[in-house]
mmCIF file of C-alpha atoms in Angstrom:
data_model
loop_
_atom_site.group_PDB
_atom_site.id
_atom_site.type_symbol
_atom_site.label_atom_id
_atom_site.label_comp_id
_atom_site.label_asym_id
_atom_site.label_seq_id
_atom_site.Cartn_x
_atom_site.Cartn_y
_atom_site.Cartn_z
ATOM 1 C CA UNK A 181 152.613 114.840 70.223
ATOM 2 C CA UNK A 182 154.546 117.703 71.839
ATOM 3 C CA UNK A 183 157.752 118.877 70.216
ATOM 4 C CA UNK A 184 159.789 118.242 73.370
ATOM 5 C CA UNK A 185 159.156 115.073 75.323
ATOM 6 C CA UNK A 186 160.033 114.648 78.977
ATOM 7 C CA UNK A 187 162.458 111.862 79.867
ATOM 8 C CA UNK A 188 159.648 109.925 81.596
ATOM 9 C CA UNK A 189 157.614 109.950 78.387
ATOM 10 C CA UNK A 190 160.607 108.832 76.321
ATOM 11 C CA UNK A 191 161.316 105.954 78.715
ATOM 12 C CA UNK A 192 157.639 104.905 78.574
ATOM 13 C CA UNK A 193 157.738 104.966 74.782
ATOM 14 C CA UNK A 194 160.857 102.757 74.836
ATOM 15 C CA UNK A 195 159.083 100.277 77.143
ATOM 16 C CA UNK A 196 156.037 100.220 74.830
ATOM 17 C CA UNK A 197 158.142 99.771 71.685
ATOM 18 C CA UNK A 198 160.271 97.053 73.272
ATOM 19 C CA UNK A 199 157.175 95.121 74.348
ATOM 20 C CA UNK A 200 155.736 95.496 70.826
ATOM 21 C CA UNK A 201 158.971 94.025 69.442
ATOM 22 C CA UNK A 202 158.879 91.062 71.869
ATOM 23 C CA UNK A 203 161.797 92.061 74.107
ATOM 24 C CA UNK A 204 161.753 90.106 77.369
ATOM 25 C CA UNK A 205 162.030 91.095 81.036
ATOM 26 C CA UNK A 206 161.817 94.825 80.333
ATOM 27 C CA UNK A 207 162.694 97.013 83.313
ATOM 28 C CA UNK A 208 162.434 100.788 83.629
ATOM 29 C CA UNK A 209 164.649 102.144 86.428
ATOM 30 C CA UNK A 210 164.331 105.712 87.755
ATOM 31 C CA UNK A 211 167.859 107.007 88.354
ATOM 32 C CA UNK A 212 166.970 110.628 89.110
ATOM 33 C CA UNK A 213 167.697 110.415 92.848
ATOM 34 C CA UNK A 214 170.997 108.560 92.507
ATOM 35 C CA UNK A 215 172.669 109.652 89.247
ATOM 36 C CA UNK A 216 173.242 112.890 87.376
ATOM 37 C CA UNK A 217 174.100 111.475 83.926
ATOM 38 C CA UNK A 218 170.640 110.071 83.100
ATOM 39 C CA UNK A 219 167.077 109.984 84.401
ATOM 40 C CA UNK A 220 166.152 106.421 83.365
ATOM 41 C CA UNK A 221 167.610 103.105 82.343
ATOM 42 C CA UNK A 222 165.426 100.806 80.273
ATOM 43 C CA UNK A 223 166.886 97.299 80.387
ATOM 44 C CA UNK A 224 165.637 94.400 78.281
ATOM 45 C CA UNK A 225 166.611 90.958 77.075
ATOM 46 C CA UNK A 226 166.571 89.502 73.591
ATOM 47 C CA UNK A 227 166.934 85.846 72.621
ATOM 48 C CA UNK A 228 169.374 86.260 69.717
ATOM 49 C CA UNK A 229 171.881 88.659 68.191
ATOM 50 C CA UNK A 230 169.413 89.242 65.363
ATOM 51 C CA UNK A 231 166.703 90.276 67.852
ATOM 52 C CA UNK A 232 169.180 92.620 69.598
ATOM 53 C CA UNK A 233 169.964 94.192 66.224
ATOM 54 C CA UNK A 234 166.276 94.477 65.340
ATOM 55 C CA UNK A 235 165.404 96.091 68.679
ATOM 56 C CA UNK A 236 168.245 98.573 68.275
ATOM 57 C CA UNK A 237 167.115 99.544 64.771
ATOM 58 C CA UNK A 238 163.426 99.727 65.643
ATOM 59 C CA UNK A 239 163.938 101.788 68.820
ATOM 60 C CA UNK A 240 166.359 104.187 67.132
ATOM 61 C CA UNK A 241 164.133 104.660 64.084
ATOM 62 C CA UNK A 242 160.890 105.085 66.058
ATOM 63 C CA UNK A 243 162.385 107.607 68.470
ATOM 64 C CA UNK A 244 164.031 109.511 65.618
ATOM 65 C CA UNK A 245 160.584 109.877 64.008
ATOM 66 C CA UNK A 246 159.387 111.769 67.092
ATOM 67 C CA UNK A 247 162.526 113.934 67.256
ATOM 68 C CA UNK A 248 164.341 111.942 69.941
ATOM 69 C CA UNK A 249 167.807 111.264 68.604
ATOM 70 C CA UNK A 250 170.441 108.814 69.741
ATOM 71 C CA UNK A 251 173.616 110.490 70.992
ATOM 72 C CA UNK A 252 175.780 107.412 71.335
ATOM 73 C CA UNK A 253 175.870 103.670 70.916
ATOM 74 C CA UNK A 254 178.130 101.082 72.516
ATOM 75 C CA UNK A 255 178.505 97.339 72.164
ATOM 76 C CA UNK A 256 177.474 95.116 69.272
ATOM 77 C CA UNK A 257 174.586 92.769 68.698
ATOM 78 C CA UNK A 258 177.099 89.916 68.275
ATOM 79 C CA UNK A 259 178.593 90.635 71.724
ATOM 80 C CA UNK A 260 175.185 90.197 73.380
ATOM 81 C CA UNK A 261 174.943 93.795 74.621
ATOM 82 C CA UNK A 262 174.060 97.122 73.047
ATOM 83 C CA UNK A 263 173.721 100.457 74.847
ATOM 84 C CA UNK A 264 171.682 103.216 73.215
ATOM 85 C CA UNK A 265 172.153 106.685 74.700
ATOM 86 C CA UNK A 266 169.158 108.984 74.214
ATOM 87 C CA UNK A 267 170.597 111.541 76.670
ATOM 88 C CA UNK A 268 168.335 111.282 79.744
ATOM 89 C CA UNK A 269 167.214 107.748 78.809
ATOM 90 C CA UNK A 270 169.772 104.993 78.373
ATOM 91 C CA UNK A 271 168.637 101.712 76.849
ATOM 92 C CA UNK A 272 170.456 98.431 77.481
ATOM 93 C CA UNK A 273 169.635 95.456 75.231
ATOM 94 C CA UNK A 274 171.160 92.201 76.459
ATOM 95 C CA UNK A 275 171.269 88.568 75.542
ATOM 96 C CA UNK A 276 170.103 86.526 78.585
ATOM 97 C CA UNK A 277 173.584 85.344 79.620
ATOM 98 C CA UNK A 278 175.123 88.789 79.259
ATOM 99 C CA UNK A 279 172.346 90.376 81.287
ATOM 100 C CA UNK A 280 172.924 87.937 84.127
ATOM 101 C CA UNK A 281 176.693 88.460 83.935
ATOM 102 C CA UNK A 282 176.581 92.295 84.003
ATOM 103 C CA UNK A 283 173.757 92.443 86.585
ATOM 104 C CA UNK A 284 172.783 96.085 86.042
ATOM 105 C CA UNK A 285 169.711 95.746 88.261
ATOM 106 C CA UNK A 286 172.017 94.654 91.117
ATOM 107 C CA UNK A 287 174.570 97.383 90.402
ATOM 108 C CA UNK A 288 171.832 100.026 90.337
ATOM 109 C CA UNK A 289 169.745 98.563 93.175
ATOM 110 C CA UNK A 290 169.326 102.065 94.633
ATOM 111 C CA UNK A 291 167.231 103.062 91.616
ATOM 112 C CA UNK A 292 163.448 102.831 91.785
ATOM 113 C CA UNK A 293 161.930 100.157 89.553
ATOM 114 C CA UNK A 294 159.077 101.925 87.762
ATOM 115 C CA UNK A 295 157.877 99.074 85.582
ATOM 116 C CA UNK A 296 158.870 95.484 84.871
ATOM 117 C CA UNK A 297 157.328 93.423 82.091
ATOM 118 C CA UNK A 298 157.789 89.842 83.209
ATOM 119 C CA UNK A 299 156.379 87.376 80.694
ATOM 120 C CA UNK A 300 153.599 86.770 78.182
ATOM 121 C CA UNK A 301 150.165 85.618 79.319
ATOM 122 C CA UNK A 302 146.684 85.541 77.779
ATOM 123 C CA UNK A 303 144.802 87.139 80.651
ATOM 124 C CA UNK A 304 144.737 90.501 82.397
ATOM 125 C CA UNK A 305 143.754 91.443 85.927
ATOM 126 C CA UNK A 306 142.073 94.660 84.783
ATOM 127 C CA UNK A 307 143.538 97.114 87.274
ATOM 128 C CA UNK A 308 144.790 100.558 86.295
ATOM 129 C CA UNK A 309 148.159 102.130 86.899
ATOM 130 C CA UNK A 310 149.209 105.735 86.660
ATOM 131 C CA UNK A 311 152.617 106.594 85.278
ATOM 132 C CA UNK A 312 154.368 109.661 86.738
ATOM 133 C CA UNK A 313 153.085 111.988 83.990
ATOM 134 C CA UNK A 314 149.457 111.010 84.650
ATOM 135 C CA UNK A 315 149.131 108.592 81.725
ATOM 136 C CA UNK A 316 146.947 105.644 82.738
ATOM 137 C CA UNK A 317 147.245 102.016 81.699
ATOM 138 C CA UNK A 318 145.025 99.022 82.323
ATOM 139 C CA UNK A 319 146.517 96.579 84.828
ATOM 140 C CA UNK A 320 148.204 96.065 88.249
ATOM 141 C CA UNK A 321 149.654 95.213 90.592
ATOM 142 C CA UNK A 322 150.077 92.639 87.854
ATOM 143 C CA UNK A 323 148.559 92.891 84.402
ATOM 144 C CA UNK A 324 149.323 93.237 80.728
ATOM 145 C CA UNK A 325 150.876 95.730 78.349
ATOM 146 C CA UNK A 326 150.858 94.452 74.782
ATOM 147 C CA UNK A 327 150.228 90.889 76.003
ATOM 148 C CA UNK A 328 153.027 90.830 78.589
ATOM 149 C CA UNK A 329 152.513 90.274 82.280
ATOM 150 C CA UNK A 330 153.969 93.231 84.129
ATOM 151 C CA UNK A 331 154.438 94.605 87.608
ATOM 152 C CA UNK A 332 154.697 98.283 88.502
ATOM 153 C CA UNK A 333 156.142 99.307 91.826
#
């Protein structure tokens, strides 16, 4: 892996790791045309404070191993929301109620939705998608990543 990863690659890695760790309703938003403070938001839901804590630890540790370090952290797993700031990629981990309450997808509706992992299914439609850096995945317009039904726009 290259020493310096592009923000798109980092966001894709976060999506992959989150799906591996059973996060739900994972959304990758491209903010580059509407914000200067970050390139991507990756938003996900977790079913418990323990899962929020586990996702935070796993994402931080895995990205640190590939030289992507967290600059800041806000919120607590007990509050139902944690923000992880990896500079150009900001990760939001929510409990379901907190995600609905804060409505980041509504607040940032001008951002392009790059990928959304909707729910788990046992079948795949077998199409292929191409992420912005040329990396290909099996699926779409609906399909699976790590066993989760997803949609890429």
